[in-house]
């Protein structure tokens, strides 16, 4: 994994800033990757910093348990982060133990607030390296509160299977503009064709250099994320509204199916990604910056997709920081937002039209509980059960109610966690 064992202090200092950002707030890691100081790094240093932070985040639970056992009192967060990165270098990247310790001590020495803890960093890391801790116990891989929720929702065995996916580096999944392109693109990208038509490739590196990117033949989209739009089963010429559209993966699917698409999102900044993506793919949609709950427009649509803002705990394979930045209070506040948006979405569906609701969260308050409360308060909407395998969903994810609860271990090689439900407005 590490092609730069000789990476120096700048790479490690960047990793320290990235880790602090990842743990401080939701989306902190993505924002930190685009800060000028990280972008200015030598590309190989940047790759090392990224690999180091991702390795630390994917094993943060076990690393923290091992550190806890060797710390008599809590050090400042910046010191704890240096220790976490030191452990990740020694145990998870191919950095020789002596170099992991020495560079961690140098990192502590380089900043005023961590300088007094140089000796502690040295002693704790040396002690840790003498007795390498277990790093793969599933119940240690997620934050305790999240693991306890998964156990309560899905049982001990499934909670362990979910958590066992946390350390795995995922393959890259692609959606095709034209499904007929699958055999040719699969060959060009050394990809497997998954049920539903997603291509899965083990390729690494900059996707913009891969065959078919410049010609707009595919876009990056997790296999689970591609399922909800397929369940709308759009026919060319139908109208479709994507209510939380940015960065646009599902908008592209709706447009590629031949629908007249309106892509709406509250964030004008994020909508620029939708516009760029549509342009590269040679597809069109009406793009609207508005709050979905307050959008001043009277039109009704054949199909409405609500990919609501959520705790995103199902996306930990690509974004392990979500596990550590999420807070239990977020689940309740996001569930309240989702129910407001569901009401707004239902008002946009023409009589007889379809509505798909989805979230990339593993928490029942953001899925099953939303559906039941929505049906109870919305008499003109009914649940339209999803059939086994429909949309390329793993069969294990189909619930008795006809909704989808896709768990990360439901596909060989893993898949993002998603909840999906389909409704119809009575004619
Ligand atoms: C899960 S992301 C959508 C991902 C997107 N559907 C895709 O497939 O690429 C949720 C989006 O909801 C948007 N959002 C949050 N609250 C909103 C609101 N009240 N109205 C409209 N969009 C909102 C956020 O800006 C964010 O882009």
CSV table of C-alpha atoms and ligand atoms in Angstrom, one decimal:
chain,number,residue,atom,x,y,z
A,1,UNK,CA,0.0,0.0,0.0
A,2,UNK,CA,2.8,2.4,0.9
A,3,UNK,CA,4.9,3.3,-2.1
A,4,UNK,CA,6.7,6.0,-0.1
A,5,UNK,CA,8.2,4.6,3.1
A,6,UNK,CA,10.7,7.4,3.0
A,7,UNK,CA,8.0,10.1,3.0
A,8,UNK,CA,9.1,12.8,5.3
A,9,UNK,CA,7.7,15.2,7.9
A,10,UNK,CA,5.5,17.3,5.4
A,11,UNK,CA,3.6,14.2,4.5
A,12,UNK,CA,3.1,13.2,8.1
A,13,UNK,CA,2.2,16.7,9.2
A,14,UNK,CA,-0.4,16.8,6.5
A,15,UNK,CA,-1.7,13.4,7.7
A,16,UNK,CA,-2.0,14.9,11.2
A,17,UNK,CA,-4.1,17.8,10.0
A,18,UNK,CA,-6.3,15.5,7.9
A,19,UNK,CA,-6.9,13.2,10.8
A,20,UNK,CA,-7.8,16.2,13.1
A,21,UNK,CA,-10.2,17.5,10.4
A,22,UNK,CA,-11.8,14.0,9.9
A,23,UNK,CA,-12.5,13.6,13.6
A,24,UNK,CA,-13.7,17.1,14.3
A,25,UNK,CA,-16.8,17.4,12.0
A,26,UNK,CA,-18.8,15.7,9.3
A,27,UNK,CA,-17.3,16.1,5.9
A,28,UNK,CA,-14.1,17.5,7.6
A,29,UNK,CA,-11.9,15.1,5.8
A,30,UNK,CA,-13.2,15.9,2.3
A,31,UNK,CA,-12.8,19.6,3.0
A,32,UNK,CA,-9.3,19.2,4.4
A,33,UNK,CA,-8.2,17.3,1.3
A,34,UNK,CA,-8.9,20.4,-0.8
A,35,UNK,CA,-7.1,22.9,1.5
A,36,UNK,CA,-4.2,24.7,-0.2
A,37,UNK,CA,-1.6,23.2,2.1
A,38,UNK,CA,-2.6,19.6,1.3
A,39,UNK,CA,-3.0,20.4,-2.5
A,40,UNK,CA,0.5,22.0,-2.5
A,41,UNK,CA,2.2,18.7,-1.3
A,42,UNK,CA,4.3,16.7,-3.7
A,43,UNK,CA,1.8,14.2,-5.2
A,44,UNK,CA,3.6,11.2,-3.7
A,45,UNK,CA,3.6,12.8,-0.3
A,46,UNK,CA,-0.1,13.6,-0.7
A,47,UNK,CA,-0.8,9.9,-1.6
A,48,UNK,CA,1.1,8.8,1.5
A,49,UNK,CA,-0.8,11.2,3.8
A,50,UNK,CA,-4.0,10.0,2.4
A,51,UNK,CA,-3.1,6.3,2.7
A,52,UNK,CA,-2.0,6.9,6.3
A,53,UNK,CA,-5.1,8.7,7.4
A,54,UNK,CA,-7.4,6.2,5.7
A,55,UNK,CA,-5.5,3.3,7.3
A,56,UNK,CA,-5.7,5.0,10.7
A,57,UNK,CA,-9.5,5.7,10.3
A,58,UNK,CA,-10.2,2.1,9.2
A,59,UNK,CA,-8.7,0.7,12.4
A,60,UNK,CA,-9.3,3.6,14.7
A,61,UNK,CA,-11.3,1.6,17.2
A,62,UNK,CA,-8.7,-1.2,17.8
A,63,UNK,CA,-5.8,1.4,17.8
A,64,UNK,CA,-7.5,3.5,20.4
A,65,UNK,CA,-8.2,0.5,22.6
A,66,UNK,CA,-4.5,-0.4,22.4
A,67,UNK,CA,-3.4,3.1,23.2
A,68,UNK,CA,-5.9,3.5,26.1
A,69,UNK,CA,-4.3,0.5,27.8
A,70,UNK,CA,-0.9,2.3,27.7
A,71,UNK,CA,-1.9,5.8,28.6
A,72,UNK,CA,-2.2,6.7,32.3
A,73,UNK,CA,-4.0,10.0,31.6
A,74,UNK,CA,-5.6,11.4,28.5
A,75,UNK,CA,-3.1,13.4,26.4
A,76,UNK,CA,-4.2,16.4,24.2
A,77,UNK,CA,-6.0,15.3,21.0
A,78,UNK,CA,-3.1,16.4,18.9
A,79,UNK,CA,-0.8,14.0,20.8
A,80,UNK,CA,-3.3,11.2,20.6
A,81,UNK,CA,-3.5,11.7,16.8
A,82,UNK,CA,0.3,11.5,16.5
A,83,UNK,CA,0.1,8.2,18.4
A,84,UNK,CA,-2.7,6.9,16.2
A,85,UNK,CA,-0.7,7.7,13.0
A,86,UNK,CA,2.4,6.2,14.5
A,87,UNK,CA,0.6,2.9,15.2
A,88,UNK,CA,-1.0,3.0,11.7
A,89,UNK,CA,2.3,3.4,10.1
A,90,UNK,CA,3.9,0.5,12.0
A,91,UNK,CA,1.0,-1.9,11.9
A,92,UNK,CA,-0.8,-1.1,8.7
A,93,UNK,CA,1.6,0.5,6.2
A,94,UNK,CA,5.0,-0.9,5.4
A,95,UNK,CA,6.9,1.6,7.5
A,96,UNK,CA,9.7,0.0,9.6
A,97,UNK,CA,8.9,0.2,13.3
A,98,UNK,CA,12.0,2.3,14.1
A,99,UNK,CA,11.0,4.8,11.4
A,100,UNK,CA,7.4,4.9,12.6
A,101,UNK,CA,8.6,5.8,16.1
A,102,UNK,CA,11.3,8.3,15.0
A,103,UNK,CA,9.1,10.2,12.6
A,104,UNK,CA,6.3,10.4,15.2
A,105,UNK,CA,8.7,11.8,17.7
A,106,UNK,CA,9.9,14.3,15.1
A,107,UNK,CA,6.3,15.2,14.4
A,108,UNK,CA,5.6,15.9,18.1
A,109,UNK,CA,8.8,18.0,18.3
A,110,UNK,CA,7.8,20.1,15.3
A,111,UNK,CA,4.8,21.7,17.0
A,112,UNK,CA,4.7,23.8,20.1
A,113,UNK,CA,1.7,22.2,21.7
A,114,UNK,CA,2.9,18.6,21.2
A,115,UNK,CA,6.6,19.2,21.9
A,116,UNK,CA,6.4,18.5,25.7
A,117,UNK,CA,4.9,15.1,24.8
A,118,UNK,CA,7.9,13.8,22.7
A,119,UNK,CA,9.0,11.4,25.4
A,120,UNK,CA,5.5,10.1,25.9
A,121,UNK,CA,5.1,9.5,22.1
A,122,UNK,CA,8.4,7.6,22.1
A,123,UNK,CA,7.6,5.5,25.2
A,124,UNK,CA,4.0,4.6,24.2
A,125,UNK,CA,4.8,3.7,20.6
A,126,UNK,CA,7.8,1.5,21.7
A,127,UNK,CA,5.6,-0.3,24.2
A,128,UNK,CA,2.9,-0.8,21.6
A,129,UNK,CA,5.3,-2.2,19.0
A,130,UNK,CA,6.7,-4.7,21.5
A,131,UNK,CA,3.3,-6.2,21.8
A,132,UNK,CA,1.2,-5.7,18.6
A,133,UNK,CA,-2.5,-5.5,19.5
A,134,UNK,CA,-5.3,-7.3,17.8
A,135,UNK,CA,-6.6,-5.0,15.0
A,136,UNK,CA,-9.5,-7.0,13.5
A,137,UNK,CA,-12.0,-7.8,16.3
A,138,UNK,CA,-15.3,-6.7,14.6
A,139,UNK,CA,-16.8,-5.4,17.9
A,140,UNK,CA,-13.8,-3.0,18.3
A,141,UNK,CA,-13.8,-1.7,14.8
A,142,UNK,CA,-16.9,0.7,15.2
A,143,UNK,CA,-17.5,3.3,17.9
A,144,UNK,CA,-19.2,1.5,20.8
A,145,UNK,CA,-22.5,3.4,20.5
A,146,UNK,CA,-22.9,2.6,16.8
A,147,UNK,CA,-22.0,-1.0,17.3
A,148,UNK,CA,-24.6,-1.3,20.0
A,149,UNK,CA,-27.2,0.2,17.7
A,150,UNK,CA,-26.4,-2.2,14.9
A,151,UNK,CA,-26.5,-5.1,17.3
A,152,UNK,CA,-29.9,-3.9,18.5
A,153,UNK,CA,-31.2,-3.5,15.0
A,154,UNK,CA,-29.7,-6.5,13.2
A,155,UNK,CA,-28.5,-8.9,15.9
A,156,UNK,CA,-25.0,-9.8,17.0
A,157,UNK,CA,-24.0,-11.9,14.0
A,158,UNK,CA,-25.0,-9.2,11.4
A,159,UNK,CA,-23.4,-6.4,13.5
A,160,UNK,CA,-20.1,-8.4,13.4
A,161,UNK,CA,-20.4,-8.8,9.6
A,162,UNK,CA,-21.1,-5.1,9.1
A,163,UNK,CA,-18.2,-4.1,11.3
A,164,UNK,CA,-15.9,-6.6,9.6
A,165,UNK,CA,-16.2,-4.5,6.5
A,166,UNK,CA,-14.8,-1.4,8.1
A,167,UNK,CA,-11.1,-2.2,7.4
A,168,UNK,CA,-11.6,-3.3,3.8
A,169,UNK,CA,-10.5,-1.0,1.1
A,170,UNK,CA,-13.4,-1.1,-1.5
A,171,UNK,CA,-13.2,-1.6,-5.2
A,172,UNK,CA,-14.5,1.1,-7.5
A,173,UNK,CA,-18.0,0.8,-8.9
A,174,UNK,CA,-19.1,2.5,-12.1
A,175,UNK,CA,-22.5,3.2,-13.7
A,176,UNK,CA,-22.8,3.1,-17.4
A,177,UNK,CA,-24.6,5.7,-19.5
A,178,UNK,CA,-25.6,3.0,-22.0
A,179,UNK,CA,-26.2,-0.5,-20.5
A,180,UNK,CA,-25.3,-2.0,-23.9
A,181,UNK,CA,-21.8,-0.8,-23.3
A,182,UNK,CA,-21.3,-3.2,-20.4
A,183,UNK,CA,-19.3,-6.0,-22.1
A,184,UNK,CA,-16.9,-3.6,-23.9
A,185,UNK,CA,-16.3,-1.4,-20.9
A,186,UNK,CA,-15.9,-4.4,-18.6
A,187,UNK,CA,-13.1,-5.6,-20.8
A,188,UNK,CA,-11.4,-2.2,-21.1
A,189,UNK,CA,-11.6,-1.6,-17.3
A,190,UNK,CA,-10.9,-5.3,-16.2
A,191,UNK,CA,-14.2,-5.0,-14.4
A,192,UNK,CA,-16.9,-7.5,-13.3
A,193,UNK,CA,-20.5,-6.8,-14.3
A,194,UNK,CA,-22.7,-6.9,-11.1
A,195,UNK,CA,-26.5,-7.6,-11.1
A,196,UNK,CA,-28.2,-4.4,-12.3
A,197,UNK,CA,-25.3,-3.5,-14.6
A,198,UNK,CA,-22.8,-1.8,-12.3
A,199,UNK,CA,-19.2,-2.4,-13.3
A,200,UNK,CA,-16.8,-3.2,-10.4
A,201,UNK,CA,-13.1,-2.8,-11.0
A,202,UNK,CA,-10.1,-3.3,-8.7
A,203,UNK,CA,-8.2,-0.5,-10.6
A,204,UNK,CA,-6.7,2.2,-8.5
A,205,UNK,CA,-5.6,5.8,-9.3
A,206,UNK,CA,-7.1,8.7,-11.0
A,207,UNK,CA,-10.4,7.7,-12.7
A,208,UNK,CA,-10.1,10.6,-15.1
A,209,UNK,CA,-7.3,8.7,-16.9
A,210,UNK,CA,-9.4,5.5,-17.3
A,211,UNK,CA,-10.8,4.3,-20.7
A,212,UNK,CA,-14.2,5.9,-21.4
A,213,UNK,CA,-14.0,8.7,-18.9
A,214,UNK,CA,-13.4,11.5,-21.4
A,215,UNK,CA,-16.1,10.2,-23.7
A,216,UNK,CA,-18.6,10.2,-20.8
A,217,UNK,CA,-19.4,6.5,-21.0
A,218,UNK,CA,-19.6,6.0,-17.2
A,219,UNK,CA,-19.5,7.7,-13.8
A,220,UNK,CA,-18.4,6.5,-10.4
A,221,UNK,CA,-21.3,5.2,-8.3
A,222,UNK,CA,-21.4,2.6,-5.6
A,223,UNK,CA,-23.5,-0.5,-6.6
A,224,UNK,CA,-26.0,0.1,-3.8
A,225,UNK,CA,-26.3,3.8,-4.7
A,226,UNK,CA,-27.3,2.8,-8.2
A,227,UNK,CA,-30.3,0.7,-7.0
A,228,UNK,CA,-32.9,3.4,-6.0
A,229,UNK,CA,-33.1,5.2,-9.3
A,230,UNK,CA,-33.6,1.9,-11.2
A,231,UNK,CA,-36.6,1.2,-9.0
A,232,UNK,CA,-38.5,4.2,-10.6
A,233,UNK,CA,-38.4,2.2,-13.9
A,234,UNK,CA,-38.5,5.4,-16.0
A,235,UNK,CA,-39.7,5.3,-19.6
A,236,UNK,CA,-38.3,7.8,-22.1
A,237,UNK,CA,-40.2,11.1,-22.0
A,238,UNK,CA,-41.5,10.7,-18.4
A,239,UNK,CA,-40.9,13.5,-16.0
A,240,UNK,CA,-38.6,12.9,-13.0
A,241,UNK,CA,-37.7,15.1,-10.0
A,242,UNK,CA,-34.5,14.4,-8.1
A,243,UNK,CA,-35.1,16.4,-4.9
A,244,UNK,CA,-31.6,16.1,-3.2
A,245,UNK,CA,-29.6,15.8,-6.4
A,246,UNK,CA,-26.0,16.9,-5.7
A,247,UNK,CA,-23.4,15.7,-6.7
A,248,UNK,CA,-25.7,14.0,-9.2
A,249,UNK,CA,-25.0,10.3,-9.5
A,250,UNK,CA,-28.8,9.5,-9.4
A,251,UNK,CA,-29.6,12.5,-11.7
A,252,UNK,CA,-27.4,11.0,-14.3
A,253,UNK,CA,-29.2,7.7,-14.1
A,254,UNK,CA,-32.6,9.3,-14.5
A,255,UNK,CA,-31.4,11.4,-17.5
A,256,UNK,CA,-29.7,8.4,-19.1
A,257,UNK,CA,-33.0,6.5,-18.9
A,258,UNK,CA,-34.5,9.2,-21.2
A,259,UNK,CA,-36.6,11.1,-18.6
A,260,UNK,CA,-37.1,14.9,-18.6
A,261,UNK,CA,-35.2,15.5,-15.3
A,262,UNK,CA,-35.4,18.3,-12.8
A,263,UNK,CA,-32.4,18.1,-10.4
A,264,UNK,CA,-32.9,20.2,-7.3
A,265,UNK,CA,-30.6,20.7,-4.3
A,266,UNK,CA,-30.3,23.3,-1.5
A,267,UNK,CA,-26.6,23.8,-2.1
A,268,UNK,CA,-25.8,25.9,-5.1
A,269,UNK,CA,-22.1,25.0,-4.5
A,270,UNK,CA,-22.8,21.3,-4.7
A,271,UNK,CA,-25.0,21.8,-7.8
A,272,UNK,CA,-21.9,22.9,-9.8
A,273,UNK,CA,-20.9,19.2,-9.6
A,274,UNK,CA,-24.2,18.2,-11.0
A,275,UNK,CA,-23.8,20.6,-13.9
A,276,UNK,CA,-20.2,19.4,-14.6
A,277,UNK,CA,-21.2,15.7,-14.4
A,278,UNK,CA,-24.1,16.3,-16.8
A,279,UNK,CA,-21.8,18.0,-19.2
A,280,UNK,CA,-19.2,15.3,-19.2
A,281,UNK,CA,-21.8,12.7,-19.7
A,282,UNK,CA,-23.5,14.6,-22.6
A,283,UNK,CA,-26.9,14.5,-20.6
A,284,UNK,CA,-29.3,17.3,-19.8
A,285,UNK,CA,-31.5,18.2,-16.8
A,286,UNK,CA,-33.1,21.3,-15.4
A,287,UNK,CA,-31.0,22.3,-12.4
A,288,UNK,CA,-32.7,24.2,-9.5
A,289,UNK,CA,-31.1,25.6,-6.4
A,290,UNK,CA,-33.9,25.5,-3.7
A,291,UNK,CA,-34.9,24.0,-0.4
A,292,UNK,CA,-37.0,21.0,-1.4
A,293,UNK,CA,-39.4,21.7,1.5
A,294,UNK,CA,-40.1,25.3,0.3
A,295,UNK,CA,-39.7,25.1,-3.5
A,296,UNK,CA,-42.1,27.5,-5.1
A,297,UNK,CA,-43.2,25.4,-8.1
A,298,UNK,CA,-46.6,23.8,-8.9
A,299,UNK,CA,-45.5,21.0,-11.2
A,300,UNK,CA,-46.3,17.3,-10.5
A,301,UNK,CA,-43.9,14.6,-11.8
A,302,UNK,CA,-44.3,11.0,-13.0
A,303,UNK,CA,-41.5,10.0,-10.7
A,304,UNK,CA,-39.8,11.6,-7.7
A,305,UNK,CA,-36.6,10.5,-6.0
A,306,UNK,CA,-35.7,11.6,-2.5
A,307,UNK,CA,-32.1,10.7,-1.6
A,308,UNK,CA,-32.3,12.5,1.7
A,309,UNK,CA,-29.5,13.9,3.8
A,310,UNK,CA,-28.6,11.3,6.4
A,311,UNK,CA,-26.0,10.2,8.9
A,312,UNK,CA,-24.3,8.3,6.0
A,313,UNK,CA,-23.2,5.5,8.3
A,314,UNK,CA,-23.6,3.1,5.4
A,315,UNK,CA,-20.8,4.7,3.5
A,316,UNK,CA,-18.0,3.9,5.9
A,317,UNK,CA,-16.1,1.7,3.3
A,318,UNK,CA,-15.2,4.8,1.3
A,319,UNK,CA,-15.6,7.3,4.1
A,320,UNK,CA,-14.5,5.7,7.4
A,321,UNK,CA,-14.5,9.2,9.0
A,322,UNK,CA,-18.3,9.1,9.0
A,323,UNK,CA,-18.2,6.5,11.8
A,324,UNK,CA,-16.1,8.8,14.1
A,325,UNK,CA,-17.6,12.2,13.2
A,326,UNK,CA,-21.3,11.0,13.5
A,327,UNK,CA,-23.0,11.7,16.8
A,328,UNK,CA,-26.0,10.0,18.3
A,329,UNK,CA,-28.0,13.3,18.3
A,330,UNK,CA,-27.4,13.6,14.5
A,331,UNK,CA,-29.6,10.5,13.9
A,332,UNK,CA,-32.6,12.1,15.6
A,333,UNK,CA,-32.2,15.5,14.0
A,334,UNK,CA,-31.6,14.0,10.5
A,335,UNK,CA,-34.7,11.7,10.9
A,336,UNK,CA,-36.8,14.9,11.5
A,337,UNK,CA,-35.4,16.5,8.4
A,338,UNK,CA,-36.1,13.3,6.4
A,339,UNK,CA,-39.7,13.2,7.4
A,340,UNK,CA,-40.3,16.9,6.4
A,341,UNK,CA,-38.6,16.2,3.0
A,342,UNK,CA,-40.7,13.0,2.5
A,343,UNK,CA,-43.9,15.1,2.9
A,344,UNK,CA,-42.6,17.6,0.4
A,345,UNK,CA,-41.6,14.9,-2.0
A,346,UNK,CA,-45.1,13.3,-1.8
A,347,UNK,CA,-46.7,16.6,-2.8
A,348,UNK,CA,-44.7,16.6,-6.1
A,349,UNK,CA,-45.9,13.1,-7.3
A,350,UNK,CA,-48.8,13.1,-9.8
A,351,UNK,CA,-51.7,10.8,-9.0
A,352,UNK,CA,-50.6,7.3,-10.0
A,353,UNK,CA,-46.9,8.4,-10.0
A,354,UNK,CA,-44.0,6.8,-8.1
A,355,UNK,CA,-41.8,8.0,-5.3
A,356,UNK,CA,-38.5,6.4,-4.2
A,357,UNK,CA,-37.1,7.3,-0.8
A,358,UNK,CA,-33.5,6.3,0.1
A,359,UNK,CA,-30.7,7.0,2.6
A,360,UNK,CA,-27.2,5.7,2.8
A,361,UNK,CA,-27.6,5.2,6.6
A,362,UNK,CA,-27.7,2.0,8.6
A,363,UNK,CA,-30.0,3.5,11.3
A,364,UNK,CA,-33.6,2.3,11.5
A,365,UNK,CA,-34.9,5.7,12.5
A,366,UNK,CA,-33.7,6.9,9.0
A,367,UNK,CA,-35.3,3.9,7.2
A,368,UNK,CA,-38.0,1.5,8.4
A,369,UNK,CA,-39.3,3.9,11.0
A,370,UNK,CA,-39.6,6.7,8.4
A,371,UNK,CA,-41.7,4.5,6.1
A,372,UNK,CA,-44.2,3.5,8.8
A,373,UNK,CA,-44.7,7.0,10.1
A,374,UNK,CA,-45.0,8.4,6.5
A,375,UNK,CA,-47.6,5.8,5.5
A,376,UNK,CA,-49.6,6.5,8.7
A,377,UNK,CA,-49.8,10.2,8.1
A,378,UNK,CA,-50.2,10.1,4.2
A,379,UNK,CA,-53.3,8.3,3.3
A,380,UNK,CA,-53.0,9.0,-0.5
A,381,UNK,CA,-49.7,7.1,-0.7
A,382,UNK,CA,-49.2,3.3,-0.7
A,383,UNK,CA,-46.0,1.2,-0.4
A,384,UNK,CA,-45.2,-0.5,-3.7
A,385,UNK,CA,-43.3,-3.6,-2.7
A,386,UNK,CA,-39.9,-4.2,-4.4
A,387,UNK,CA,-39.5,-7.6,-6.0
A,388,UNK,CA,-36.6,-10.0,-5.2
A,389,UNK,CA,-33.5,-8.9,-7.1
A,390,UNK,CA,-35.2,-5.8,-8.6
A,391,UNK,CA,-32.9,-3.0,-9.5
A,392,UNK,CA,-29.9,-5.3,-9.0
A,393,UNK,CA,-30.4,-5.3,-5.2
A,394,UNK,CA,-28.9,-8.2,-3.3
A,395,UNK,CA,-31.7,-10.7,-2.4
A,396,UNK,CA,-30.6,-10.7,1.3
A,397,UNK,CA,-31.5,-7.0,1.5
A,398,UNK,CA,-35.3,-7.5,0.7
A,399,UNK,CA,-37.4,-7.0,3.8
A,400,UNK,CA,-40.7,-8.7,4.6
A,401,UNK,CA,-42.3,-5.3,3.9
A,402,UNK,CA,-40.9,-5.1,0.4
A,403,UNK,CA,-38.4,-2.4,1.2
A,404,UNK,CA,-34.6,-2.8,0.9
A,405,UNK,CA,-32.2,-2.8,3.8
A,406,UNK,CA,-28.8,-3.3,2.0
A,407,UNK,CA,-26.1,-4.1,4.5
A,408,UNK,CA,-22.4,-3.7,3.7
A,409,UNK,CA,-21.8,-7.5,3.7
A,410,UNK,CA,-24.7,-8.3,1.4
A,411,UNK,CA,-22.5,-8.3,-1.7
A,412,UNK,CA,-19.2,-10.2,-2.1
A,413,UNK,CA,-16.5,-7.6,-1.8
A,414,UNK,CA,-18.9,-5.3,0.1
A,415,UNK,CA,-21.3,-2.6,-0.8
A,416,UNK,CA,-22.5,0.6,0.7
A,417,UNK,CA,-25.3,0.3,3.3
A,418,UNK,CA,-28.6,1.8,2.0
A,419,UNK,CA,-32.3,1.8,2.9
A,420,UNK,CA,-34.7,2.1,0.0
A,421,UNK,CA,-38.5,2.2,-0.2
A,422,UNK,CA,-40.9,2.7,-3.1
A,423,UNK,CA,-44.3,4.3,-2.9
A,424,UNK,CA,-47.1,5.1,-5.3
A,425,UNK,CA,-49.6,8.0,-5.1
A,426,UNK,CA,-53.1,6.7,-5.4
A,427,UNK,CA,-54.7,7.6,-8.8
B,1,LIG,C1,-27.2,12.1,0.1
B,1,LIG,S1,-26.8,13.7,-0.7
B,1,LIG,C2,-27.5,13.4,-2.3
B,1,LIG,C3,-26.6,12.6,-3.2
B,1,LIG,C4,-27.1,12.5,-4.7
B,1,LIG,N1,-28.5,12.2,-4.8
B,1,LIG,C5,-26.4,11.7,-5.6
B,1,LIG,O1,-26.8,10.5,-5.9
B,1,LIG,O2,-25.3,12.1,-6.0
B,1,LIG,C6,-28.0,14.7,0.0
B,1,LIG,C7,-28.1,16.1,-0.6
B,1,LIG,O3,-29.3,16.7,0.0
B,1,LIG,C8,-29.1,18.1,-0.1
B,1,LIG,N2,-30.1,18.7,0.8
B,1,LIG,C9,-30.1,18.7,2.2
B,1,LIG,N3,-31.2,19.3,2.6
B,1,LIG,C10,-31.9,19.7,1.5
B,1,LIG,C11,-33.1,20.5,1.4
B,1,LIG,N4,-33.8,20.9,2.4
B,1,LIG,N5,-33.5,20.7,0.1
B,1,LIG,C12,-32.8,20.3,-1.0
B,1,LIG,N6,-31.6,19.6,-0.8
B,1,LIG,C13,-31.2,19.4,0.4
B,1,LIG,C14,-27.6,18.3,0.3
B,1,LIG,O4,-27.1,19.5,-0.2
B,1,LIG,C15,-27.0,17.1,-0.4
B,1,LIG,O5,-26.5,17.4,-1.7
